[in-house]
CSV table of C-alpha atoms in Angstrom, one decimal:
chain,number,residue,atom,x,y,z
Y,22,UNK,CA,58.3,114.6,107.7
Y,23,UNK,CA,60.0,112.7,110.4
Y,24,UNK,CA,62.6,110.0,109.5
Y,25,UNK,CA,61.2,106.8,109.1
Y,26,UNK,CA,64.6,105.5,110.6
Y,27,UNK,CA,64.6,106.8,114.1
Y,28,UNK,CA,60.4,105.7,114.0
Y,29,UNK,CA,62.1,102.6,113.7
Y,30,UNK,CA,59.5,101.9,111.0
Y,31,UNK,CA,60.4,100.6,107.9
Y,32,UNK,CA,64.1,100.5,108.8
Y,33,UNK,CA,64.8,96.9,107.1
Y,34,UNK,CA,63.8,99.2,104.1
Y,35,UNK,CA,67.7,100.5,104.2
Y,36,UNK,CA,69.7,97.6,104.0
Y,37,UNK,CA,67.6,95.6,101.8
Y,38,UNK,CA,69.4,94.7,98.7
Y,39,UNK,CA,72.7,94.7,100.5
Y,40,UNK,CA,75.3,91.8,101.3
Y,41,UNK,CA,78.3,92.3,103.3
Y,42,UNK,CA,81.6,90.2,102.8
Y,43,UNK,CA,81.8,88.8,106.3
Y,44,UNK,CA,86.0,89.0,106.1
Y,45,UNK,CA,86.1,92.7,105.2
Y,46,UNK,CA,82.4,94.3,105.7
Y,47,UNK,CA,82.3,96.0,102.3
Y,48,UNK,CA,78.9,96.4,100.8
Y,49,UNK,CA,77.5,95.1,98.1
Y,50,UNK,CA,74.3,94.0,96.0
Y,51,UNK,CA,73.2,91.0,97.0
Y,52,UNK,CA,71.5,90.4,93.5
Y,53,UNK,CA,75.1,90.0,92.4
Y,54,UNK,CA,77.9,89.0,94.4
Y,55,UNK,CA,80.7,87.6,93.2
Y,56,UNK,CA,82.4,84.5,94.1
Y,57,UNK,CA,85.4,86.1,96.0
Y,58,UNK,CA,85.3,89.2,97.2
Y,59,UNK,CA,87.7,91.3,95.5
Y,60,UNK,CA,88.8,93.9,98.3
Y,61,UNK,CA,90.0,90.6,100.0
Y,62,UNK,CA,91.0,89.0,97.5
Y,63,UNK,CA,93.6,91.9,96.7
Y,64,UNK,CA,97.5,91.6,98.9
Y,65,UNK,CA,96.2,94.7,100.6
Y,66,UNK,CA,93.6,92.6,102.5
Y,67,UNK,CA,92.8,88.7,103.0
Y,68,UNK,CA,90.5,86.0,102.5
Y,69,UNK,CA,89.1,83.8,105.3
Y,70,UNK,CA,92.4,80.9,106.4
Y,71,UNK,CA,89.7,78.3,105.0
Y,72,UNK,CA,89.3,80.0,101.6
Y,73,UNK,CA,85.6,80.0,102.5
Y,74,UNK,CA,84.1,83.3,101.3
Y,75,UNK,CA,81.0,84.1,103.5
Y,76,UNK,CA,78.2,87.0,102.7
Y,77,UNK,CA,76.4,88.7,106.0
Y,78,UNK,CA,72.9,90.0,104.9
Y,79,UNK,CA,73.5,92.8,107.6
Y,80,UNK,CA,70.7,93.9,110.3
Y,81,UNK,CA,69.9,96.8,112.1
Y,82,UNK,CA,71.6,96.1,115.7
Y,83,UNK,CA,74.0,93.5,114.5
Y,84,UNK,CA,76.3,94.7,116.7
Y,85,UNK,CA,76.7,98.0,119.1
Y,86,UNK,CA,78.0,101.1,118.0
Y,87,UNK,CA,79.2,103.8,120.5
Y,88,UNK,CA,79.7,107.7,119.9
Y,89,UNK,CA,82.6,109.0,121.8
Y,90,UNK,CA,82.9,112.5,122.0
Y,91,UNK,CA,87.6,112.8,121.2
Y,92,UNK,CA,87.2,116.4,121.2
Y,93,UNK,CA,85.1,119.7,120.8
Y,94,UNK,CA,83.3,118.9,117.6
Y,95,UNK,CA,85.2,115.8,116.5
Y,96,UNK,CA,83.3,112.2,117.6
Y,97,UNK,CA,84.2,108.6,116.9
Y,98,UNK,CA,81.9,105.8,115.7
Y,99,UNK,CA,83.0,102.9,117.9
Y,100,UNK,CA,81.7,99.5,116.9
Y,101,UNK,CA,81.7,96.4,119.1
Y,102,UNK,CA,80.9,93.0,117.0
Y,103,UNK,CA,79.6,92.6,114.0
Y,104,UNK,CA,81.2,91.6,111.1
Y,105,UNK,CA,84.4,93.1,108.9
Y,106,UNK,CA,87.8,94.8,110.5
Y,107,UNK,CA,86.3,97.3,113.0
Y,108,UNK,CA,87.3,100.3,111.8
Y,109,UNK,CA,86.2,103.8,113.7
Y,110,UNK,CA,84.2,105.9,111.7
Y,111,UNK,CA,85.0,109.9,112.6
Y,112,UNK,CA,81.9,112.6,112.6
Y,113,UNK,CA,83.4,116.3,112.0
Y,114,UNK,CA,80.9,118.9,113.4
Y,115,UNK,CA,81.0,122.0,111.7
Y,116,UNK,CA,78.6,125.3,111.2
Y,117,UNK,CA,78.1,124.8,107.6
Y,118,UNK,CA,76.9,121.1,108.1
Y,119,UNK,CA,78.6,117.6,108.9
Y,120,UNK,CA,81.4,115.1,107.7
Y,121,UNK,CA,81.5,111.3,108.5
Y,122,UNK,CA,85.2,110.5,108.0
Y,123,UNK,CA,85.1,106.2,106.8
Y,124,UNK,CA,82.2,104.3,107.5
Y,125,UNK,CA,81.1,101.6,110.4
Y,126,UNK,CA,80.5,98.5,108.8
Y,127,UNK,CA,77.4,97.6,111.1
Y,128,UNK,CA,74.0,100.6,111.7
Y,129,UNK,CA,71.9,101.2,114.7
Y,130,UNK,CA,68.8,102.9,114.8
Y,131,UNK,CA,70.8,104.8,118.2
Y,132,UNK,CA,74.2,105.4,116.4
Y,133,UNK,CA,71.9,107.6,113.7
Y,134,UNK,CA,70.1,109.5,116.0
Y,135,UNK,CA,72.8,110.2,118.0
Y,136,UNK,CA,74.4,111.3,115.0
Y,137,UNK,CA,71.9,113.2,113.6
Y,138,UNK,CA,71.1,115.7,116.7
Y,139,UNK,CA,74.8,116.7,115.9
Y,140,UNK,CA,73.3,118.2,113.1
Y,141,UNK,CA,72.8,117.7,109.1
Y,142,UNK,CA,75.3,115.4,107.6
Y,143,UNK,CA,76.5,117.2,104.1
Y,144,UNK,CA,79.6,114.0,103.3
Y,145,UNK,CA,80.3,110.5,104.1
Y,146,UNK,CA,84.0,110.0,103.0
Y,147,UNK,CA,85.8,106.5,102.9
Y,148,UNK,CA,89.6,107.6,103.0
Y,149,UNK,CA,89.8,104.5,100.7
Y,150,UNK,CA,88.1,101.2,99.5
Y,151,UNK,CA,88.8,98.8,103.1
Y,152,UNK,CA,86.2,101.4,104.5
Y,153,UNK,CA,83.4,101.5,102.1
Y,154,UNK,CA,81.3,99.4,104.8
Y,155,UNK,CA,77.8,100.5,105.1
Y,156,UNK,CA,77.6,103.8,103.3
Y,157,UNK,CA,74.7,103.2,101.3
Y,158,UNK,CA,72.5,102.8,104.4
Y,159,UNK,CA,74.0,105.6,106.6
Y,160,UNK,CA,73.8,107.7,103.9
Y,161,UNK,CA,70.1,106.8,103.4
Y,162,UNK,CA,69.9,107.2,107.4
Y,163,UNK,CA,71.0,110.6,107.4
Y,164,UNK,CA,68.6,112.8,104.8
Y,165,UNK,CA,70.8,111.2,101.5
Y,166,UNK,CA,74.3,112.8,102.4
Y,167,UNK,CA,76.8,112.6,99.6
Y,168,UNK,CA,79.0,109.7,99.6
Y,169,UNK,CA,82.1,111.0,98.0
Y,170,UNK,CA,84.2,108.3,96.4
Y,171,UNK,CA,88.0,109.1,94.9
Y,172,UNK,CA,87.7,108.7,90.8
Y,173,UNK,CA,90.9,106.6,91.2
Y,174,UNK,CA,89.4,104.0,93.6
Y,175,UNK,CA,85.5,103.5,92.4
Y,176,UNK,CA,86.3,100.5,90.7
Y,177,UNK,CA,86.0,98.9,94.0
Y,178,UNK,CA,82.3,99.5,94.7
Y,179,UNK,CA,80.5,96.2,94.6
Y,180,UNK,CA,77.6,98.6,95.0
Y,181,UNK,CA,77.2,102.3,94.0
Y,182,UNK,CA,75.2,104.5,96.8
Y,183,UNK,CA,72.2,106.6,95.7
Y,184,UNK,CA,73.8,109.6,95.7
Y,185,UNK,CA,77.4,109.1,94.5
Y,186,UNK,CA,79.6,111.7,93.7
Y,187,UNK,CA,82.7,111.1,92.5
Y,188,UNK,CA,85.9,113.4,93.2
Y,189,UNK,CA,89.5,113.8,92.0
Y,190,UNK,CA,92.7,115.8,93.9
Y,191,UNK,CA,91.7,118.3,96.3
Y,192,UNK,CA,88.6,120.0,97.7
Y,193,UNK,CA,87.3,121.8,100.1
Y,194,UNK,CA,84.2,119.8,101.4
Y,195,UNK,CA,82.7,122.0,103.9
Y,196,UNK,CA,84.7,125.8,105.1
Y,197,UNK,CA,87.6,125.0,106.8
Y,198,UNK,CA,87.7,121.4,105.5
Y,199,UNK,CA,89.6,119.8,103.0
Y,200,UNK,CA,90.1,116.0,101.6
Y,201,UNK,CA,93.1,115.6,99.8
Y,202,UNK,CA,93.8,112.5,97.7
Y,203,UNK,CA,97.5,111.8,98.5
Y,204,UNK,CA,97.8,108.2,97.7
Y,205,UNK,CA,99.9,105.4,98.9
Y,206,UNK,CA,98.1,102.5,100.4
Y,207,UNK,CA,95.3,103.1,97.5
Y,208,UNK,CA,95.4,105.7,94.7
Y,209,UNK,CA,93.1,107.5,95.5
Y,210,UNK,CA,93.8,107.2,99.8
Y,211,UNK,CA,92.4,110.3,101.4
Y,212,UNK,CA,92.9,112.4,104.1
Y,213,UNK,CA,91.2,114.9,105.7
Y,214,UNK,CA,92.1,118.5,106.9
Y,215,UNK,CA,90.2,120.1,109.2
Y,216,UNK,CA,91.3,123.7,111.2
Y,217,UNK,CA,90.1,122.6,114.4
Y,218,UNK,CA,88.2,124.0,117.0
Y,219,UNK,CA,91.1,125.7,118.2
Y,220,UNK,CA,92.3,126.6,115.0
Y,221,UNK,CA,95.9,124.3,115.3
Y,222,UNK,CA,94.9,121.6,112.8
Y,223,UNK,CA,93.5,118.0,112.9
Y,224,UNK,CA,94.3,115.2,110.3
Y,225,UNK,CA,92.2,112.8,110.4
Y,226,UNK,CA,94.5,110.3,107.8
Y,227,UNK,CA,92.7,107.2,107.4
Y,228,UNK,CA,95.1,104.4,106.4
Y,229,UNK,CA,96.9,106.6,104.2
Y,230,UNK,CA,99.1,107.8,107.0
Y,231,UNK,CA,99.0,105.5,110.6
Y,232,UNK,CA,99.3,106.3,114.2
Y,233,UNK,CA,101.4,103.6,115.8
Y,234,UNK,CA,100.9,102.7,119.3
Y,235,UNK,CA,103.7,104.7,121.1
Y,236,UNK,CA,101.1,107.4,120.1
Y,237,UNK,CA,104.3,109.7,118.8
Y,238,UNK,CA,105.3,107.9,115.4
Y,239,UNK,CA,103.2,106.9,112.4
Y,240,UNK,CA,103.4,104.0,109.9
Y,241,UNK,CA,102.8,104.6,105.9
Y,242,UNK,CA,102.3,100.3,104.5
Y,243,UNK,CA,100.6,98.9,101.0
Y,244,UNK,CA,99.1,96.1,103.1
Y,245,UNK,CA,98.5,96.5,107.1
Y,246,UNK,CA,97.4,93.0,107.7
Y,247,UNK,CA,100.1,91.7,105.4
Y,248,UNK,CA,102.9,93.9,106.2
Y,249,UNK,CA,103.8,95.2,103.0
Y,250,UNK,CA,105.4,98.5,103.4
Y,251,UNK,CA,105.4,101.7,100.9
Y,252,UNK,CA,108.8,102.2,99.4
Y,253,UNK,CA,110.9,105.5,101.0
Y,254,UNK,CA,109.7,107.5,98.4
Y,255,UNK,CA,106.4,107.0,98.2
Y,256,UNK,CA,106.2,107.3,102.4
Y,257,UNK,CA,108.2,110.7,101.9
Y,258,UNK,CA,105.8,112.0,99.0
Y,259,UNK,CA,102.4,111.2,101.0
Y,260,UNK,CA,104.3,112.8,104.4
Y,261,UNK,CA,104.7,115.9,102.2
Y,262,UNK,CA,101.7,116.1,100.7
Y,263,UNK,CA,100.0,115.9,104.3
Y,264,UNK,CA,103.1,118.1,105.8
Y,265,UNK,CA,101.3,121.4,103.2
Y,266,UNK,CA,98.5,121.6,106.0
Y,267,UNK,CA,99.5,122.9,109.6
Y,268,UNK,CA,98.1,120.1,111.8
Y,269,UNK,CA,98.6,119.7,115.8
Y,270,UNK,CA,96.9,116.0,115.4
Y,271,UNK,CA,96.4,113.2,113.7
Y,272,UNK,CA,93.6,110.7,114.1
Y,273,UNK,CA,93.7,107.3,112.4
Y,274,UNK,CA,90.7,105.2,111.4
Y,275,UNK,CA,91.1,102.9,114.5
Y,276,UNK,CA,91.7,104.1,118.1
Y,277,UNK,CA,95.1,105.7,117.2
Y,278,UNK,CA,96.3,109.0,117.5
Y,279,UNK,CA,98.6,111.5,118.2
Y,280,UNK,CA,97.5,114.5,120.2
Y,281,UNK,CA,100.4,116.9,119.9
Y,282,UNK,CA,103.0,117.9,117.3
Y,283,UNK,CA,101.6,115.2,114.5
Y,284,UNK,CA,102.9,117.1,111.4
Y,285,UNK,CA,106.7,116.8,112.6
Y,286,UNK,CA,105.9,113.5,113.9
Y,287,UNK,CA,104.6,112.6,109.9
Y,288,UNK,CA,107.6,114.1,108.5
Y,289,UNK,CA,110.0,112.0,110.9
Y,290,UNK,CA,108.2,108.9,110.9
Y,291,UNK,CA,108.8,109.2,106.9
Y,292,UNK,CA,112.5,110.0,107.1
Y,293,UNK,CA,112.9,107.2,109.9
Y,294,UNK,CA,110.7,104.7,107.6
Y,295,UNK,CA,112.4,105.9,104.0
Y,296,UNK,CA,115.7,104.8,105.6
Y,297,UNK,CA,115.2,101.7,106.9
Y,298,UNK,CA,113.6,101.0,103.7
Y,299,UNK,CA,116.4,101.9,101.6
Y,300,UNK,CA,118.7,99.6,103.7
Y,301,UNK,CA,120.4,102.8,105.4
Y,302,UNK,CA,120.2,100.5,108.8
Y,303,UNK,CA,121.0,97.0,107.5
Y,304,UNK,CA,124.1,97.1,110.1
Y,305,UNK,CA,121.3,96.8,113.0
Y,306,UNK,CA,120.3,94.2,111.9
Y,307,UNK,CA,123.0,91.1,112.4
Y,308,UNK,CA,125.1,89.6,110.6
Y,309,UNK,CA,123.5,86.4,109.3
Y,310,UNK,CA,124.1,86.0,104.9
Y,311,UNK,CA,127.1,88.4,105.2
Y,312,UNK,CA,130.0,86.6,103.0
Y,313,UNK,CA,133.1,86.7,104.6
């Protein structure tokens, strides 16, 4: 039977019963939304500078979604408008089946079938809470794929997706392809491991570990938008816990990356962050409140 989504038939069908906060993009059910959403609510987000919480019912082509091909088997879900923090959404290609890595907060009848002719998807995977988005109705789009939630963090769905399957630790998803909870920004903040085409190793690390701009360096924070870093200890124990897989590069769940060398560049970033943490630099920084 052909899908009723790319017939562009009853596609409404897919997002009925489901609100969007307009700050974040998280999903929930309309029949119950709560006052304030709580994923922006929480330090590790926001809430509107007005205090004015707003619901999106979502629609089909809300806003545009391009898939850009980063490299032999790895694509990016690029949204432009829309609501929520625009977040890029990752599909893994793979013999044994599909992985979309976080979720776009806006669906397109184009974006699926473009995504589905790379084949069947067998996981959607939100590397944690600020990317649950849309992922009941992508994974309705795509023939029911698993949405697979960390244990630690599925107090956060404001609504549970038909076919839910929650996970703790480490697993191997798909051959070759492993999501490993190591914490930090959420609990249960995910990354994924993935051999490449090449065999060399891609991360693709969600928020749990970011790429900064230089494109060399990464970031490890509680809050991005509020700038509320991880302590040194806990930046060194999630660099460690990515540093057991050999990994060329990382990809973030923006546009960021790094292309070469990304597990060194981890460890360093997590030295280089756990010192200035600790106050190892606090000569750099001038000498204003010194007594004396």
């Amino acid at each position: 039977m052909a899908d009723p989504l790319l017939l562009n038939e009853p596609f409404a069908e897919l997002l009925q019963g489901i609100a969007q906060c307009a700050t974040c993009g998280v999903e929930y059910d309309a029949a119950s939304v709560p006052a304030i959403c709580p994923v922006c609510a929480d330090e590790r987000q926001y809430l509107p500078p007005d205090g004015v919480q707003r619901w999106h019912a979502p629609t089909v082509e809300s806003a545009g979604i391009e898939v850009v091909e980063l490299e032999e088997r790895l694509f990016a879900l690029r949204v432009d408008g829309g609501v929520g923090i625009g977040q890029e959404a990752k599909v893994l290609v793979t013999d044994a089946g599909n992985m979309m890595v976080d979720v776009p907060a806006a669906i397109t009848a184009d974006a699926v079938a473009q995504v589905a002719t790379l084949g069947p998807m067998r996981a959607i995977i939100p590397s944690h809470p600020h990317m649950f988005a849309l992922q009941s109705a992508w994974s309705a789009a795509l023939d029911g794929a698993e949405v697979w939630i960390a244990r630690a963090d599925a107090g956060w769905l404001g609504r549970a997706p038909g076919n839910l399957r929650l996970w703790d630790g480490e697993e191997e998803v798909l051959p070759g392809v492993v999501a490993a909870q190591l914490g930090g920004h959420f609990p249960g903040s995910a990354v994924i491991h993935w051999e490449g085409d090449d065999g060399r190793g891609v991360l693709l690390s969600g928020d749990t570990i970011a790429p900064n701009p230089d494109g060399r360096t990464t970031t490890f924070m509680y809050s991005y938008p509020n700038r509320i870093p991880l302590s040194g200890p806990v930046a060194l124990r999630v660099a460690g816990g990515a540093a057991r897989f050999a990994f060329d590069r990382l990809y973030g769940n923006f546009a960021g990356s790094i292309l070469s060398g990304a597990r060194e560049a981890v460890l360093d970033s997590a030295a280089r962050h756990a010192a200035w943490t600790s106050g190892d630099h606090d000569d750099l920084t001038g000498p204003a409140g010194r007594s004396g």
